[in-house]
Tab-separated table of C-alpha atoms in Angstrom:
chain	number	residue	atom	x	y	z
A	889	MET	CA	40.694	-4.783	27.359
A	890	ASN	CA	40.200	-2.715	24.296
A	891	ILE	CA	36.667	-3.126	23.169
A	892	VAL	CA	35.564	-0.831	20.408
A	893	PHE	CA	32.041	0.451	20.704
A	894	ASN	CA	31.269	3.532	18.685
A	895	ASN	CA	28.579	5.244	16.632
A	896	ASP	CA	28.882	2.586	13.951
A	897	SER	CA	27.906	-0.081	16.434
A	898	LEU	CA	24.245	0.891	16.530
A	899	GLU	CA	21.811	0.977	13.673
A	900	VAL	CA	18.139	1.802	13.232
A	901	GLN	CA	16.859	-1.134	11.281
A	902	THR	CA	13.099	-1.043	11.071
A	903	ILE	CA	10.340	1.442	11.593
A	904	ASP	CA	6.993	0.061	12.630
A	905	ALA	CA	4.490	0.566	9.791
A	906	SER	CA	1.846	1.853	12.154
A	907	GLY	CA	4.273	4.410	13.537
A	908	GLY	CA	4.473	2.982	17.047
A	909	PHE	CA	8.208	2.398	17.346
A	910	PHE	CA	11.484	1.992	15.560
A	911	GLN	CA	14.018	-0.702	16.260
A	912	VAL	CA	17.653	-0.168	17.145
A	913	VAL	CA	19.943	-3.134	16.662
A	914	ASP	CA	23.578	-3.433	17.681
A	915	LYS	CA	26.323	-4.475	15.325
A	916	ILE	CA	28.740	-5.626	17.977
A	917	GLY	CA	30.666	-8.609	16.838
A	918	PHE	CA	33.071	-9.709	14.073
A	919	ALA	CA	36.219	-11.706	13.840
A	920	ASN	CA	39.773	-10.483	14.316
A	921	ALA	CA	42.197	-10.538	11.466
A	922	ASP	CA	43.608	-13.797	12.778
A	923	GLY	CA	40.152	-15.338	12.745
A	924	GLU	CA	39.710	-15.338	16.476
A	925	GLU	CA	36.273	-14.276	17.464
A	926	GLY	CA	36.073	-11.445	19.862
A	927	PHE	CA	34.323	-8.311	20.751
A	928	ASN	CA	35.668	-5.710	18.451
A	929	ARG	CA	38.402	-5.352	16.013
A	930	ILE	CA	41.618	-4.860	17.957
A	931	SER	CA	43.110	-6.930	20.790
A	932	THR	CA	39.827	-7.549	22.412
A	933	SER	CA	39.534	-11.279	22.492
A	934	TYR	CA	41.328	-13.814	24.537
A	935	VAL	CA	40.890	-17.453	25.321
A	936	TYR	CA	40.551	-18.396	28.935
A	937	GLN	CA	40.092	-22.058	29.913
A	938	ASN	CA	39.388	-22.845	26.272
A	939	GLU	CA	36.538	-20.328	26.202
A	940	PRO	CA	36.651	-17.292	23.958
A	941	ASN	CA	36.317	-14.137	25.975
A	942	PRO	CA	34.822	-11.746	26.723
A	943	GLN	CA	31.466	-13.454	26.779
A	944	LEU	CA	28.491	-11.632	25.464
A	945	SER	CA	26.896	-12.126	28.844
A	946	ASP	CA	29.660	-10.093	30.490
A	947	TYR	CA	28.229	-6.908	29.038
A	948	ALA	CA	24.968	-5.075	28.942
A	949	LEU	CA	23.887	-2.657	26.278
A	950	VAL	CA	21.969	0.234	27.742
A	951	LEU	CA	20.128	2.705	25.519
A	952	TYR	CA	18.524	6.047	26.167
A	953	ALA	CA	16.543	7.982	23.564
A	954	TYR	CA	15.373	11.553	23.358
A	955	LEU	CA	13.151	13.422	20.975
A	956	ASN	CA	14.778	16.785	20.318
A	957	ARG	CA	13.046	20.088	19.700
A	958	SER	CA	14.076	22.911	17.450
A	959	LYS	CA	14.000	25.568	20.142
A	960	ASP	CA	15.852	25.565	23.416
A	961	SER	CA	12.721	26.678	25.192
A	962	LEU	CA	11.098	23.390	24.263
A	963	PRO	CA	12.502	20.552	26.314
A	964	THR	CA	13.663	17.354	24.740
A	965	ILE	CA	11.413	14.438	25.491
A	966	PRO	CA	12.794	11.262	27.045
A	967	VAL	CA	11.486	8.276	25.155
A	968	ASN	CA	10.590	4.802	26.392
A	969	ILE	CA	12.759	1.953	25.215
A	970	ASN	CA	11.961	-1.726	25.459
A	971	GLY	CA	14.593	-4.330	24.848
A	972	GLU	CA	16.946	-6.837	26.372
A	973	ASN	CA	19.996	-5.254	27.917
A	974	THR	CA	21.909	-8.447	28.537
A	975	ARG	CA	22.516	-11.645	26.652
A	976	GLU	CA	23.201	-14.137	29.383
A	977	ASP	CA	20.815	-16.689	27.888
A	978	SER	CA	22.547	-16.867	24.580
A	979	ASP	CA	24.797	-19.849	23.908
A	980	GLU	CA	25.877	-18.350	20.645
A	981	GLN	CA	29.600	-17.592	20.569
A	982	ASP	CA	29.596	-15.955	17.179
A	983	TYR	CA	28.784	-12.423	18.135
A	984	ASN	CA	27.857	-11.598	14.571
A	985	LYS	CA	24.818	-13.779	14.967
A	986	VAL	CA	23.583	-12.264	18.183
A	987	ALA	CA	22.148	-8.809	18.412
A	988	PHE	CA	20.533	-6.709	21.039
A	989	LYS	CA	17.271	-5.303	19.787
A	990	PHE	CA	15.519	-2.345	21.294
A	991	ASN	CA	12.186	-0.847	20.377
A	992	VAL	CA	12.180	2.903	20.754
A	993	GLU	CA	8.741	4.387	21.147
A	994	ILE	CA	7.815	7.031	18.571
A	995	VAL	CA	6.170	9.704	20.683
A	996	ASP	CA	6.043	12.139	17.786
A	997	ASP	CA	7.716	12.736	14.455
A	998	GLY	CA	11.082	14.427	14.673
A	999	TRP	CA	14.726	14.239	15.475
A	1000	TYR	CA	15.670	11.441	17.849
A	1001	THR	CA	18.987	10.999	19.577
A	1002	ILE	CA	19.814	7.572	20.913
A	1003	TYR	CA	22.671	7.111	23.358
A	1004	GLY	CA	24.087	3.631	23.808
A	1005	PHE	CA	26.409	2.418	26.558
A	1006	LEU	CA	28.207	-0.898	26.696
A	1007	LEU	CA	28.594	-1.582	30.379
A	1008	PRO	CA	29.928	-4.531	32.330
A	1009	VAL	CA	27.498	-6.412	34.498
A	1010	ASN	CA	30.175	-7.273	37.024
A	1011	THR	CA	29.201	-5.435	40.187
A	1012	ASN	CA	32.834	-4.863	41.085
A	1013	SER	CA	33.453	-2.709	38.037
A	1014	GLY	CA	33.507	1.062	38.419
A	1015	ILE	CA	30.330	1.760	36.496
A	1016	TYR	CA	28.180	-1.300	35.914
A	1017	PHE	CA	24.709	-2.328	34.893
A	1018	ASN	CA	22.670	-4.015	37.562
A	1019	LYS	CA	20.793	-6.791	35.791
A	1020	THR	CA	18.255	-7.137	38.557
A	1021	THR	CA	17.262	-3.547	39.034
A	1022	LYS	CA	18.028	-2.588	35.415
A	1023	LYS	CA	19.882	0.465	36.624
A	1024	VAL	CA	23.332	1.824	35.932
A	1025	MET	CA	25.247	1.977	39.183
A	1026	ASP	CA	28.514	3.353	40.464
A	1027	ALA	CA	30.276	0.561	42.406
A	1028	SER	CA	32.356	2.904	44.501
A	1029	SER	CA	29.552	5.129	45.737
A	1030	GLY	CA	26.682	2.657	45.353
A	1031	ASP	CA	24.588	5.364	43.673
A	1032	GLU	CA	22.651	5.263	40.482
A	1033	VAL	CA	24.371	7.082	37.611
A	1034	ALA	CA	22.406	9.673	35.685
A	1035	VAL	CA	22.406	9.561	31.891
A	1036	GLN	CA	24.063	12.946	31.477
A	1037	SER	CA	26.989	11.963	33.636
A	1038	LEU	CA	27.342	8.718	31.711
A	1039	ILE	CA	27.658	10.716	28.500
A	1040	ASP	CA	30.324	12.905	30.005
A	1041	LYS	CA	32.288	10.162	31.705
A	1042	GLN	CA	35.616	9.122	30.316
A	1043	GLY	CA	36.363	5.463	29.839
A	1044	ILE	CA	32.804	4.356	29.218
A	1045	LEU	CA	32.049	2.736	25.907
A	1046	SER	CA	29.362	4.848	24.377
A	1047	ALA	CA	27.726	5.517	21.042
A	1048	LYS	CA	25.332	8.096	19.757
A	1049	ILE	CA	23.094	7.875	16.734
A	1050	GLU	CA	20.513	10.231	15.376
A	1051	LYS	CA	17.422	9.446	13.411
A	1052	PHE	CA	14.836	11.602	11.746
A	1053	ILE	CA	11.420	10.014	12.063
A	1054	THR	CA	8.675	11.219	9.736
A	1055	VAL	CA	6.382	8.239	9.765
A	1056	GLY	CA	3.409	10.119	11.225
A	1057	ILE	CA	3.406	12.790	8.560
A	1058	GLU	CA	4.069	10.223	5.861
A	1059	ARG	CA	1.070	8.219	6.950
A	1060	LYS	CA	-1.056	11.351	6.798
A	1061	LEU	CA	0.374	12.215	3.418
A	1062	TYR	CA	-0.481	8.810	1.979
A	1063	ASP	CA	-3.897	9.075	3.492
A	1064	TYR	CA	-4.438	12.291	1.551
A	1065	ILE	CA	-3.060	10.767	-1.633
A	1066	GLY	CA	-5.580	7.975	-1.201
A	1067	MET	CA	-8.306	10.558	-0.781
A	1068	LEU	CA	-7.050	12.245	-3.922
A	1069	ALA	CA	-7.643	9.034	-5.873
A	1070	ASP	CA	-11.102	8.704	-4.321
A	1071	ILE	CA	-12.012	12.255	-5.280
A	1072	GLY	CA	-10.630	11.565	-8.746
A	1073	VAL	CA	-12.999	8.624	-9.085
A	1074	VAL	CA	-16.035	10.575	-7.971
A	1075	LYS	CA	-15.412	14.062	-9.289
A	1076	GLY	CA	-12.609	13.770	-11.791
A	1077	TYR	CA	-9.151	15.213	-11.742
A	1078	ASN	CA	-10.171	18.654	-12.950
A	1079	ASP	CA	-12.557	19.245	-10.084
A	1080	LYS	CA	-11.667	22.040	-7.683
A	1081	ASP	CA	-11.710	19.679	-4.704
A	1082	TYR	CA	-9.204	17.462	-6.455
A	1083	LEU	CA	-6.937	20.363	-7.349
A	1084	SER	CA	-7.155	21.860	-3.885
A	1085	LEU	CA	-6.218	18.600	-2.191
A	1086	GLN	CA	-3.462	18.082	-4.726
A	1087	GLN	CA	-1.951	21.454	-3.776
A	1088	LYS	CA	-2.042	20.554	-0.098
A	1089	ILE	CA	-0.378	17.244	-0.760
A	1090	LEU	CA	2.357	18.907	-2.779
A	1091	PHE	CA	2.912	21.381	0.035
A	1092	ILE	CA	3.333	18.579	2.570
A	1093	ASP	CA	5.517	16.565	0.214
A	1094	ALA	CA	7.787	19.512	-0.516
A	1095	GLN	CA	8.235	20.458	3.124
A	1096	LEU	CA	8.797	16.878	4.156
A	1097	MET	CA	11.376	16.292	1.462
A	1098	GLY	CA	13.136	19.536	2.394
A	1099	SER	CA	13.332	18.660	6.046
A	1100	ILE	CA	14.715	15.187	5.341
A	1101	ILE	CA	17.388	16.623	3.062
A	1102	LYS	CA	18.306	19.208	5.693
A	1103	PHE	CA	18.608	16.530	8.329
A	1104	ASN	CA	20.788	14.331	6.170
A	1105	ASP	CA	22.997	17.315	5.473
A	1106	GLY	CA	23.535	17.793	9.183
A	1107	TYR	CA	21.216	20.756	9.725
A	1108	THR	CA	19.309	18.925	12.399
A	1109	TYR	CA	17.778	21.959	14.098
A	1110	LYS	CA	16.616	23.402	10.768
A	1111	ALA	CA	15.112	20.072	9.790
A	1112	GLN	CA	13.299	19.794	13.084
A	1113	GLU	CA	12.025	23.353	12.721
A	1114	THR	CA	10.654	22.650	9.240
A	1115	LEU	CA	8.965	19.510	10.440
A	1116	GLU	CA	7.414	21.268	13.416
A	1117	ASN	CA	6.202	24.011	11.120
A	1118	LEU	CA	4.669	21.430	8.822
A	1119	LYS	CA	2.903	19.702	11.691
A	1120	ASN	CA	1.594	23.026	12.954
A	1121	SER	CA	0.260	23.936	9.533
A	1122	PHE	CA	-2.050	20.931	9.393
A	1123	PRO	CA	-4.996	22.514	11.193
A	1124	PHE	CA	-4.853	25.563	8.930
A	1125	MET	CA	-4.894	23.420	5.867
A	1126	LYS	CA	-8.323	22.185	6.800
A	1127	LEU	CA	-7.626	18.699	5.677
A	1128	LYS	CA	-10.281	16.261	6.688
B	1074	MET	CA	-4.789	-11.594	-9.667
B	1075	GLU	CA	-3.597	-11.110	-6.126
B	1076	THR	CA	-3.324	-7.634	-4.709
B	1077	LYS	CA	0.452	-7.797	-4.447
B	1078	ASP	CA	0.706	-8.774	-8.105
B	1079	LYS	CA	-1.534	-5.901	-8.962
B	1080	ILE	CA	0.681	-3.556	-6.969
B	1081	ASN	CA	3.764	-4.886	-8.759
B	1082	ASP	CA	2.175	-4.394	-12.148
B	1083	PHE	CA	0.940	-0.980	-11.202
B	1084	LEU	CA	4.309	0.285	-9.995
B	1085	ILE	CA	6.021	-0.857	-13.162
B	1086	ALA	CA	3.334	0.495	-15.455
B	1087	ALA	CA	3.106	3.822	-13.640
B	1088	ARG	CA	6.862	4.359	-13.860
B	1089	LEU	CA	6.850	3.550	-17.550
B	1090	LYS	CA	3.999	5.987	-17.996
B	1091	ILE	CA	6.018	8.765	-16.376
B	1092	GLY	CA	8.750	8.105	-18.911
B	1093	GLU	CA	6.215	8.136	-21.692
B	1094	ILE	CA	4.669	11.432	-20.587
B	1095	SER	CA	8.071	13.037	-20.154
B	1096	GLU	CA	8.724	12.201	-23.805
B	1097	LEU	CA	5.506	13.989	-24.688
B	1098	ILE	CA	6.617	16.997	-22.688
B	1099	LYS	CA	9.987	17.003	-24.388
B	1100	ASN	CA	8.485	16.753	-27.850
B	1101	ASN	CA	5.916	19.468	-27.272
B	1102	ALA	CA	7.770	21.910	-25.064
B	1103	ARG	CA	10.377	22.521	-27.691
B	1104	PHE	CA	7.664	23.939	-29.935
B	1105	GLY	CA	6.361	26.161	-27.177
B	1106	LYS	CA	3.221	24.172	-26.495
B	1107	ASP	CA	1.564	24.224	-23.098
B	1108	VAL	CA	2.740	21.152	-21.255
B	1109	GLN	CA	1.340	22.008	-17.826
B	1110	LYS	CA	-1.269	19.266	-17.972
B	1111	TRP	CA	1.370	16.623	-18.530
B	1112	VAL	CA	3.560	18.016	-15.802
B	1113	MET	CA	0.669	17.678	-13.376
B	1114	ASP	CA	-0.037	14.184	-14.693
B	1115	ILE	CA	3.503	13.183	-13.838
B	1116	THR	CA	3.165	14.824	-10.438
B	1117	ASP	CA	0.021	12.832	-9.741
B	1118	LEU	CA	1.615	9.617	-10.915
B	1119	ARG	CA	4.622	10.255	-8.726
B	1120	LEU	CA	2.390	10.855	-5.706
B	1121	PHE	CA	0.417	7.687	-6.317
B	1122	ILE	CA	3.563	5.618	-6.798
B	1123	MET	CA	4.991	7.048	-3.601
B	1124	ALA	CA	1.867	6.196	-1.626
B	1125	VAL	CA	1.399	2.716	-3.072
B	1126	GLU	CA	4.972	1.610	-2.535
B	1127	SER	CA	5.338	3.028	0.949
B	1128	PRO	CA	5.201	0.621	3.896
B	1129	PHE	CA	3.565	3.418	5.849
B	1130	ASN	CA	0.380	3.773	3.846
B	1131	ASP	CA	-2.618	2.753	5.853
B	1132	TRP	CA	-4.784	1.672	2.967
B	1133	ASP	CA	-6.763	-1.506	3.298
B	1134	GLU	CA	-6.930	-3.964	0.443
B	1135	LEU	CA	-10.098	-2.527	-0.986
B	1136	ASP	CA	-8.748	1.000	-0.932
B	1137	MET	CA	-5.580	-0.194	-2.592
B	1138	LEU	CA	-7.450	-1.961	-5.380
B	1139	LYS	CA	-9.870	0.900	-5.919
B	1140	ARG	CA	-7.149	3.481	-6.094
B	1141	ILE	CA	-4.894	1.457	-8.330
B	1142	ASP	CA	-7.865	0.898	-10.621
B	1143	TYR	CA	-8.539	4.606	-10.714
B	1144	VAL	CA	-4.992	5.593	-11.575
B	1145	SER	CA	-4.647	2.742	-14.061
B	1146	SER	CA	-7.759	3.678	-15.953
B	1147	ARG	CA	-7.120	7.413	-15.780
B	1148	PHE	CA	-3.671	7.068	-17.286
B	1149	ASN	CA	-4.513	4.017	-19.354
B	1150	LEU	CA	-1.574	2.244	-17.784
B	1151	TYR	CA	-2.091	-1.165	-19.186
B	1152	LYS	CA	-2.174	-2.438	-22.638
B	1153	PRO	CA	-5.224	-4.632	-23.187
B	1154	VAL	CA	-4.997	-7.602	-20.877
B	1155	ASN	CA	-4.458	-10.990	-22.413
B	1156	TYR	CA	-6.833	-13.356	-20.683
B	1157	ASP	CA	-5.061	-16.324	-22.176
B	1158	ILE	CA	-7.122	-15.799	-25.274
B	1159	ASP	CA	-5.424	-13.643	-27.845
B	1160	TRP	CA	-8.546	-12.353	-29.446
B	1161	LEU	CA	-9.712	-10.519	-26.377
B	1162	ALA	CA	-7.258	-7.690	-26.459
B	1163	ARG	CA	-8.045	-7.074	-30.055
B	1164	PHE	CA	-11.730	-7.360	-29.459
B	1165	ARG	CA	-12.041	-4.581	-26.944
B	1166	PRO	CA	-12.954	-1.955	-29.525
B	1167	VAL	CA	-16.239	-3.646	-30.250
B	1168	LYS	CA	-17.357	-3.253	-26.659
B	1169	THR	CA	-20.588	-1.647	-27.785
B	1170	LEU	CA	-21.310	-4.898	-29.492
B	1171	LEU	CA	-21.290	-6.715	-26.183
B	1172	LYS	CA	-24.013	-4.619	-24.714
B	1173	GLU	CA	-26.486	-5.221	-27.491
B	1174	PRO	CA	-29.030	-7.867	-26.647
B	1175	GLU	CA	-29.221	-9.041	-30.192
B	1176	ILE	CA	-26.213	-9.254	-32.401
B	1177	THR	CA	-26.800	-9.468	-36.097
B	1178	MET	CA	-24.561	-9.032	-39.079
B	1179	ASP	CA	-26.437	-5.839	-39.879
B	1180	TYR	CA	-25.530	-4.562	-36.489
B	1181	ILE	CA	-21.921	-5.458	-36.984
B	1182	TYR	CA	-21.700	-3.745	-40.358
B	1183	LYS	CA	-23.435	-0.632	-39.063
B	1184	ASN	CA	-21.497	-0.296	-35.857
B	1185	VAL	CA	-18.139	-1.817	-36.383
B	1186	SER	CA	-16.151	0.648	-38.359
B	1187	ALA	CA	-12.446	1.017	-38.784
B	1188	LYS	CA	-12.614	3.979	-36.447
B	1189	ASN	CA	-13.768	2.166	-33.359
B	1190	LEU	CA	-11.976	-1.022	-34.166
B	1191	ILE	CA	-8.592	0.404	-33.474
B	1192	TYR	CA	-8.007	0.242	-29.790
B	1193	GLU	CA	-5.609	3.122	-29.595
B	1194	PRO	CA	-4.013	5.231	-32.214
B	1195	GLY	CA	-0.330	4.717	-32.674
B	1196	GLU	CA	1.464	1.568	-31.769
B	1197	ASN	CA	-1.604	-0.590	-31.453
B	1198	ALA	CA	-2.940	0.294	-34.854
B	1199	LYS	CA	-0.801	-2.412	-36.338
B	1200	TRP	CA	-2.941	-5.036	-34.679
B	1201	GLY	CA	-5.219	-5.156	-37.590
B	1202	SER	CA	-7.465	-3.530	-40.054
B	1203	GLY	CA	-11.192	-3.162	-39.617
B	1204	GLU	CA	-11.645	-6.212	-41.734
B	1205	LEU	CA	-9.785	-8.359	-39.282
B	1206	TYR	CA	-12.040	-7.277	-36.463
B	1207	ILE	CA	-15.105	-8.002	-38.472
B	1208	ASN	CA	-13.720	-11.451	-39.138
B	1209	GLU	CA	-13.380	-11.953	-35.431
B	1210	ALA	CA	-16.861	-10.689	-34.788
B	1211	LEU	CA	-17.916	-13.301	-37.286
B	1212	ASP	CA	-15.987	-15.896	-35.347
B	1213	PHE	CA	-18.011	-14.973	-32.310
B	1214	MET	CA	-21.203	-15.233	-34.295
B	1215	MET	CA	-20.127	-18.670	-35.431
B	1216	GLY	CA	-19.514	-19.767	-31.847
B	1217	LYS	CA	-15.824	-20.208	-32.420
B	1218	ILE	CA	-14.672	-17.747	-29.800
B	1219	THR	CA	-15.878	-16.218	-26.557
B	1220	MET	CA	-16.018	-12.597	-25.559
B	1221	GLU	CA	-15.350	-11.235	-22.090
B	1222	SER	CA	-16.461	-7.982	-20.544
B	1223	ASP	CA	-14.248	-5.516	-18.759
B	1224	PHE	CA	-14.199	-5.603	-15.006
B	1225	LEU	CA	-17.282	-3.806	-13.789
B	1226	ARG	CA	-18.393	-2.567	-10.436
B	1227	TYR	CA	-21.888	-2.263	-9.093
B	1228	LYS	CA	-22.229	-0.052	-6.049
B	1229	VAL	CA	-25.039	-0.944	-3.693
B	1230	THR	CA	-25.934	2.046	-1.570
B	1231	ASN	CA	-27.308	2.018	1.919
B	1232	GLN	CA	-30.672	3.224	0.636
B	1233	ASP	CA	-30.711	0.358	-1.847
B	1234	ILE	CA	-30.319	-2.103	0.981
B	1235	LEU	CA	-32.885	-0.415	3.171
B	1236	ASN	CA	-35.354	-0.861	0.313
B	1237	LEU	CA	-34.439	-4.480	-0.188
B	1238	PRO	CA	-36.840	-6.239	2.212
B	1239	ASN	CA	-39.652	-5.245	-0.090
B	1240	GLN	CA	-38.001	-5.914	-3.385
B	1241	GLU	CA	-35.137	-7.650	-5.080
B	1242	MET	CA	-32.474	-5.806	-6.912
B	1243	GLU	CA	-31.109	-6.667	-10.291
B	1244	ILE	CA	-27.380	-6.237	-10.587
B	1245	ILE	CA	-26.891	-7.703	-14.055
B	1246	SER	CA	-29.528	-8.657	-16.542
B	1247	HIS	CA	-29.070	-10.340	-19.898
B	1248	PRO	CA	-31.749	-11.641	-22.107
B	1249	SER	CA	-29.368	-14.253	-23.499
B	1250	GLN	CA	-30.631	-14.324	-26.997
B	1251	GLY	CA	-28.439	-16.563	-29.010
B	1252	TYR	CA	-25.660	-16.696	-26.479
B	1253	ILE	CA	-25.000	-17.674	-22.869
B	1254	THR	CA	-23.782	-15.189	-20.327
B	1255	GLN	CA	-21.379	-16.762	-17.882
B	1256	VAL	CA	-19.838	-15.528	-14.661
B	1257	SER	CA	-16.208	-14.899	-15.210
B	1258	GLU	CA	-15.235	-13.350	-11.900
B	1259	LEU	CA	-17.260	-12.070	-9.004
B	1260	PHE	CA	-16.478	-10.734	-5.610
B	1261	VAL	CA	-18.282	-8.618	-3.086
B	1262	VAL	CA	-16.728	-6.126	-0.753
B	1263	LEU	CA	-18.518	-4.954	2.344
B	1264	ASN	CA	-17.267	-1.451	2.851
B	1265	ALA	CA	-15.928	-0.287	6.167
B	1266	GLY	CA	-18.553	0.567	8.730
B	1267	THR	CA	-21.055	-1.908	7.387
B	1268	THR	CA	-23.333	-3.065	10.224
B	1269	LEU	CA	-26.061	-4.565	8.105
B	1270	PHE	CA	-25.694	-8.070	9.225
B	1271	ASN	CA	-26.652	-8.094	12.876
B	1272	ASP	CA	-29.625	-10.259	12.266
B	1273	THR	CA	-30.174	-10.178	8.553
B	1274	THR	CA	-28.745	-11.936	5.560
B	1275	LEU	CA	-27.981	-10.424	2.224
B	1276	ARG	CA	-28.520	-12.916	-0.522
B	1277	LEU	CA	-26.842	-12.659	-3.877
B	1278	TYR	CA	-28.001	-15.133	-6.449
B	1279	PHE	CA	-27.877	-16.002	-10.100
B	1280	GLU	CA	-30.984	-16.693	-12.069
B	1281	ASN	CA	-31.455	-18.261	-15.415
B	1282	GLN	CA	-34.850	-17.564	-16.937
B	1283	GLY	CA	-36.434	-17.478	-13.477
B	1284	ASP	CA	-34.595	-20.481	-12.026
B	1285	ILE	CA	-32.281	-19.781	-9.113
B	1286	LEU	CA	-28.918	-21.341	-9.867
B	1287	HIS	CA	-26.376	-20.257	-7.285
B	1288	ILE	CA	-26.901	-18.527	-3.970
B	1289	PHE	CA	-24.359	-16.643	-1.946
B	1290	ASP	CA	-25.435	-15.524	1.493
B	1291	LEU	CA	-23.578	-12.700	3.174
B	1292	ASN	CA	-24.424	-12.870	6.819
B	1293	SER	CA	-21.377	-11.800	8.688
B	1294	ALA	CA	-19.530	-8.550	8.799
B	1295	GLU	CA	-16.358	-10.596	8.706
B	1296	ASN	CA	-17.064	-11.765	5.178
B	1297	GLN	CA	-15.094	-9.145	3.421
B	1298	TYR	CA	-15.461	-10.728	0.038
B	1299	PHE	CA	-15.872	-13.963	-1.778
B	1300	ILE	CA	-15.104	-15.142	-5.242
B	1301	ALA	CA	-17.570	-17.127	-7.249
B	1302	VAL	CA	-16.477	-20.101	-9.228
B	1303	PRO	CA	-16.583	-18.964	-12.812
B	1304	GLY	CA	-18.632	-20.639	-15.473
B	1305	VAL	CA	-22.171	-20.235	-14.139
B	1306	GLY	CA	-24.491	-19.473	-17.030
B	1307	PHE	CA	-27.100	-16.926	-16.001
B	1308	SER	CA	-29.586	-14.392	-17.243
B	1309	ALA	CA	-29.606	-12.194	-14.125
B	1310	LEU	CA	-27.659	-11.568	-10.954
B	1311	LYS	CA	-29.872	-10.334	-8.146
B	1312	LEU	CA	-29.595	-9.148	-4.573
B	1313	SER	CA	-32.251	-9.601	-1.927
B	1314	VAL	CA	-32.396	-9.550	1.833
B	1315	LEU	CA	-33.652	-12.052	4.381
B	1316	PRO	CA	-34.645	-9.993	7.433
B	1317	GLY	CA	-33.822	-11.429	10.852
B	1318	GLU	CA	-36.463	-12.181	13.470
B	1319	GLU	CA	-35.629	-9.348	15.805
B	1320	ASN	CA	-33.821	-6.845	13.765
B	1321	PRO	CA	-35.154	-5.375	10.597
B	1322	VAL	CA	-32.545	-4.040	8.219
B	1323	ASN	CA	-31.505	-0.854	9.871
B	1324	GLY	CA	-27.745	-0.840	9.675
B	1325	THR	CA	-25.504	1.432	7.775
B	1326	GLY	CA	-23.031	0.581	5.083
B	1327	THR	CA	-22.617	-0.183	1.438
B	1328	LEU	CA	-21.442	-2.978	-0.798
B	1329	ASP	CA	-19.401	-3.028	-3.907
B	1330	ILE	CA	-19.990	-5.873	-6.286
B	1331	TYR	CA	-17.174	-6.411	-8.739
B	1332	TYR	CA	-17.843	-8.687	-11.633
B	1333	LYS	CA	-16.792	-9.700	-15.044
B	1334	TYR	CA	-18.761	-11.868	-17.426
B	1335	ARG	CA	-18.324	-13.489	-20.769
B	1336	TYR	CA	-20.515	-14.385	-23.663
B	1337	VAL	CA	-20.509	-17.789	-25.232
B	1338	LYS	CA	-22.314	-18.069	-28.495
B	1339	LEU	CA	-24.760	-20.941	-28.751
B	1340	ALA	CA	-23.411	-23.150	-31.490
B	1341	SER	CA	-26.801	-24.439	-32.542
B	1342	ASP	CA	-28.242	-20.989	-33.162
B	1343	ASN	CA	-29.147	-19.817	-36.594
B	1344	ILE	CA	-26.634	-17.298	-37.628
B	1345	PRO	CA	-27.854	-14.718	-40.078
B	1346	ILE	CA	-24.965	-14.632	-42.473
């Protein structure tokens, strides 16, 4: 079977407004050129006993997320993920209409890496996902498989996406902008308190914008460093 | 107007304003004038737009309205609002007229000059000459048209409320000589942290020459605001407190009373023309 599962198969769709989590949704599913529905683009679908295969319930999508740090001395932080790994309950045969959705906890602002694995649930397969224990197992040894070895293993359908989360700082920034308006009402926009807060806001805005641009340009470590620096500068800025 | 409509209007108006100010910068910078003020104005506008439109801002509805109001009035974002009555926008310049308890033709001739009749220099000047405004003031005197105030806010402080058990508080007062003052819009916002209402009731009521007309009791912290049905003719809007049995007024918190009113000229009055 030639199922395609790659970095394009996962997407961060929504970020919780209160900054609690962001949602990763899969984009597995489409139709072949001949119109047959199947898993992914090339030679992946077949009809067995009048049923299109593979079934969505034959596979589990397993995600792991990490918050990265700019320095090696700082460890990456494993992040909690809540979602449904398997789709056995779904009667839907059009895979385009069914999606796995996972909420990834936002433990802090920064650079997140999300690893996704599309694993069979059949316990006879080499590496499989145990639906009961929710663990990835090796059928031959009977042991649980660690994430790092999953990443390194050949023949496992995996994807990796990266996301730069700045919702915490943005919320703070908008809080300050709101305060700026309040000070403007009370003291006017030429008051020193107004101007001082305005400068702080511009500092945050500039740093934030810079880090996002860096991240989008692929300088992930630099972006993370700028963001960490910005977060560390908050106490010194004496913002209420 | 709902908050989301207000946000929509604000975002459009603020963006247009940025364009407008950038024109000013362009026109002045080329002659070497100092344009720093305008640059900072654009910066502020950009910040406010960014915060208002973001899904991540944590502003409650009151904050949103307050802040939009601030930015709108600071940058004069809106052209005069048309309250379904065309005259209103044009009538704004004679605002001082509204505040006078007694409006006479003498007053109009003394106070309504071409200078303060024009709402804004520039594009709005074409709305009319001073004479036109005087004609409209006359229309008001004749009872043909109604005038409406701007949106106003009355802030009730904590100290005000603590004093209330012993006295009532006058929010608006109009002697109503020759015209009726009517409620146009009214809502009350209990600001965050208000704990006044454990066992007490704040009473907001309209009076007309000593008669109580409409009463609004605020007795729950959950009542964030209410809107009065417009059209109540009144001479005063007052606030008082009904203390509870156990708990005297000892909470903390403040209220904002937002209101708008209009004048309707009494048709039967003698008009000194």
